[in-house]
Amino acid sequence: MALPQLTDEQRKAALEKAAQARHARAELREKIKSGAVSLESVLESDDPIASRMKVSTLIESLPGYGKAKAAKIMDELGISASRRVKGLGARQREQLVEALVK
């Protein structure tokens, strides 16, 4: 599939939109890390930024968790590495909260 031909204005708008999304994700990760936002609220949120975040990125945002621990937890719970928060089932959300809030 060929990439669409964008005008300079369309390309600029797309780049700005992507930069805003990255900035919003970084802010959310910082709030999670500082404890201003709880894991449960992120998992239950309808916020598009939170729902499109990868589960591994969410876990890595928590204090004391890195790539290795995140991968181990996701493997134990049977969550795919490419899964996003929006794509988690109710049972997976419960198991994730249990594993991380102990």
Rosetta silent file (secondary structure, phi, psi, omega in degrees, C-alpha in Angstrom):
SEQUENCE: MALPQLTDEQRKAALEKAAQARHARAELREKIKSGAVSLESVLESDDPIASRMKVSTLIESLPGYGKAKAAKIMDELGISASRRVKGLGARQREQLVEALVK
SCORE:     score description
SCORE:     0.000 S_00000001
   1 L     0.000  125.415 -178.556    0.000    0.000    0.000 S_00000001
   2 L   -77.558  148.042  176.352    1.486    3.305   -1.083 S_00000001
   3 L   -71.258  142.953  179.395    1.701    6.229    1.284 S_00000001
   4 L   -68.959  146.256  177.079   -0.766    9.010    0.533 S_00000001
   5 L   -82.919  115.850 -178.301    0.640   12.129   -1.076 S_00000001
   6 L  -103.456  147.220  172.831    0.162   14.948    1.428 S_00000001
   7 L   -75.706  167.784  179.839    0.391   18.627    0.802 S_00000001
   8 H   -60.730  -37.292  179.581    2.858   20.606    2.882 S_00000001
   9 H   -67.426  -41.715  179.139    0.009   21.919    5.054 S_00000001
  10 H   -64.902  -41.843  179.023   -1.378   18.413    5.642 S_00000001
  11 H   -63.219  -43.805  179.696    2.067   17.084    6.506 S_00000001
  12 H   -63.139  -43.047  179.017    2.668   19.949    8.937 S_00000001
  13 H   -63.636  -40.862  179.061   -0.731   19.397   10.580 S_00000001
  14 H   -65.274  -40.982  178.564   -0.064   15.657   10.937 S_00000001
  15 H   -64.784  -40.112  178.195    3.349   16.290   12.491 S_00000001
  16 H   -66.041  -40.855  178.825    1.859   18.766   14.972 S_00000001
  17 H   -63.185  -42.108  179.032   -0.910   16.328   15.898 S_00000001
  18 H   -65.448  -40.110  179.392    1.638   13.552   16.477 S_00000001
  19 H   -65.303  -39.291  177.681    3.802   15.846   18.618 S_00000001
  20 H   -64.213  -41.022  179.102    0.784   16.806   20.739 S_00000001
  21 H   -64.482  -42.542  177.812   -0.099   13.136   21.259 S_00000001
  22 H   -62.959  -40.738  179.389    3.490   12.320   22.321 S_00000001
  23 H   -64.551  -43.368  179.414    3.471   15.254   24.726 S_00000001
  24 H   -63.986  -40.196  177.016    0.130   14.183   26.239 S_00000001
  25 H   -63.833  -41.088  179.111    1.416   10.591   26.660 S_00000001
  26 H   -63.994  -40.128  177.194    4.565   11.883   28.358 S_00000001
  27 H   -63.099  -43.443  179.306    2.456   13.982   30.754 S_00000001
  28 H   -63.170  -43.634  178.691    0.282   10.971   31.588 S_00000001
  29 H   -60.912  -39.594  179.558    3.343    8.788   32.197 S_00000001
  30 H   -66.974  -38.810  177.612    4.777   11.456   34.520 S_00000001
  31 H   -65.090  -38.799  178.111    1.485   11.665   36.454 S_00000001
  32 H   -65.228  -45.309 -178.081    1.468    7.876   36.839 S_00000001
  33 H   -62.443  -38.659 -178.416    5.083    7.864   37.983 S_00000001
  34 H   -80.504  -14.019  179.842    4.457   10.596   40.576 S_00000001
  35 L    92.014    4.295  179.197    1.304    8.916   41.871 S_00000001
  36 L   -69.222  -26.145  178.400   -1.032   11.752   40.849 S_00000001
  37 L  -124.925  132.572 -178.773   -2.998    9.270   38.722 S_00000001
  38 L   -85.706  158.850  177.780   -3.738    5.728   39.861 S_00000001
  39 H   -60.281  -42.838 -178.678   -3.375    2.599   37.757 S_00000001
  40 H   -61.566  -40.716 -178.521   -7.061    1.797   38.176 S_00000001
  41 H   -67.547  -33.580  177.781   -8.145    5.208   36.898 S_00000001
  42 H   -69.412  -42.600 -178.775   -5.987    4.818   33.792 S_00000001
  43 H   -66.782  -31.165 -178.186   -7.357    1.340   33.073 S_00000001
  44 H   -94.355   -5.250 -174.808  -10.972    2.518   33.470 S_00000001
  45 L   -71.507  148.113  173.581  -10.491    5.833   31.671 S_00000001
  46 L   -98.369    6.012  179.639  -12.163    6.685   28.368 S_00000001
  47 L   -62.237  127.622 -177.937   -9.383    9.172   27.638 S_00000001
  48 H   -62.951  -30.688  178.981   -8.047    8.458   24.127 S_00000001
  49 H   -66.713  -46.176  179.824   -4.464    9.075   25.221 S_00000001
  50 H   -67.904  -41.083 -175.698   -4.729    6.499   28.028 S_00000001
  51 H   -71.002  -24.763  179.547   -6.671    3.966   25.979 S_00000001
  52 L   -91.620   -2.144  179.713   -4.152    4.029   23.106 S_00000001
  53 L   -74.931  140.340  176.701   -1.135    3.576   25.388 S_00000001
  54 E   -68.710  146.145 -179.099    0.578    0.203   25.240 S_00000001
  55 H   -62.947  -38.603  179.184    0.169   -1.884   28.378 S_00000001
  56 H   -62.110  -39.742  178.362    3.939   -2.368   28.596 S_00000001
  57 H   -65.958  -39.065  177.644    4.439    1.417   28.569 S_00000001
  58 H   -61.253  -47.041 -179.597    1.826    1.782   31.296 S_00000001
  59 H   -64.511  -42.746  179.927    3.565   -0.777   33.521 S_00000001
  60 H   -64.406  -21.428  178.890    6.983    0.773   32.863 S_00000001
  61 H   -74.477  -20.589 -179.655    5.558    4.132   33.998 S_00000001
  62 L   -73.554  142.481  178.458    4.977    2.762   37.477 S_00000001
  63 L   -60.805  133.330  177.074    7.762    3.365   40.014 S_00000001
  64 L    89.595    2.006 -179.696   10.014    0.321   40.381 S_00000001
  65 L  -119.064  134.128  176.983    9.072   -1.287   37.067 S_00000001
  66 L  -123.759 -164.454 -177.646   11.224   -1.450   33.980 S_00000001
  67 H   -62.861  -41.965 -176.711   11.167   -3.296   30.697 S_00000001
  68 H   -66.342  -48.422  179.688   12.134   -6.664   32.210 S_00000001
  69 H   -64.774  -39.297  179.195    9.535   -6.629   35.002 S_00000001
  70 H   -62.577  -45.117  179.575    6.856   -5.355   32.621 S_00000001
  71 H   -63.488  -39.591 -179.645    7.609   -8.132   30.126 S_00000001
  72 H   -64.651  -46.173 -179.560    7.574  -10.755   32.904 S_00000001
  73 H   -63.561  -44.568 -179.377    4.210   -9.602   34.281 S_00000001
  74 H   -64.941  -36.670  177.777    2.641   -9.434   30.838 S_00000001
  75 H   -66.825  -42.512  179.227    3.954  -12.897   29.998 S_00000001
  76 H   -62.706  -35.775 -177.950    2.598  -14.333   33.258 S_00000001
  77 H   -89.810   -3.747  178.987   -0.822  -12.819   32.580 S_00000001
  78 L    72.716   32.646  178.901   -0.859  -13.834   28.925 S_00000001
  79 L   -99.595  128.585 -179.864   -1.008  -10.278   27.609 S_00000001
  80 L   -63.585  147.535 -178.998    0.542   -9.702   24.193 S_00000001
  81 L   -65.360  -24.384 -178.319    3.473   -7.274   24.026 S_00000001
  82 L   -94.551    2.310 -176.198    1.659   -5.207   21.421 S_00000001
  83 L   -68.367  140.255  176.560   -1.611   -4.955   23.408 S_00000001
  84 E  -104.594  160.036 -175.835   -2.971   -1.509   24.175 S_00000001
  85 H   -56.153  -40.376 -179.012   -4.946   -0.533   27.294 S_00000001
  86 H   -62.081  -29.278 -176.163   -8.157   -0.217   25.270 S_00000001
  87 H   -86.896    0.276  179.129   -7.778   -3.813   24.049 S_00000001
  88 L   -77.142  141.853  174.867   -7.619   -5.420   27.490 S_00000001
  89 L   -82.388  169.259 -178.008  -10.541   -7.520   28.608 S_00000001
  90 H   -60.723  -42.254 -179.751  -12.213   -7.097   31.990 S_00000001
  91 H   -66.554  -41.005  178.669  -10.482  -10.164   33.420 S_00000001
  92 H   -63.688  -38.662  177.670   -7.063   -9.030   32.153 S_00000001
  93 H   -61.608  -46.134  179.619   -7.595   -5.613   33.763 S_00000001
  94 H   -60.673  -46.734 -179.728   -8.454   -7.251   37.099 S_00000001
  95 H   -63.196  -38.227  179.422   -5.431   -9.550   36.934 S_00000001
  96 H   -65.080  -44.601  177.965   -3.165   -6.657   36.026 S_00000001
  97 H   -62.397  -44.338  178.650   -4.360   -4.572   38.954 S_00000001
  98 H   -59.942  -42.550 -177.767   -3.926   -7.544   41.315 S_00000001
  99 H   -69.593  -32.705 -173.475   -0.401   -8.177   40.060 S_00000001
 100 H   -95.776  -20.049 -176.032    0.709   -4.557   40.290 S_00000001
 101 L  -101.214   11.502 -179.070   -1.007   -3.356   43.459 S_00000001
 102 L   -77.100    0.000    0.000    0.244   -6.109   45.755 S_00000001
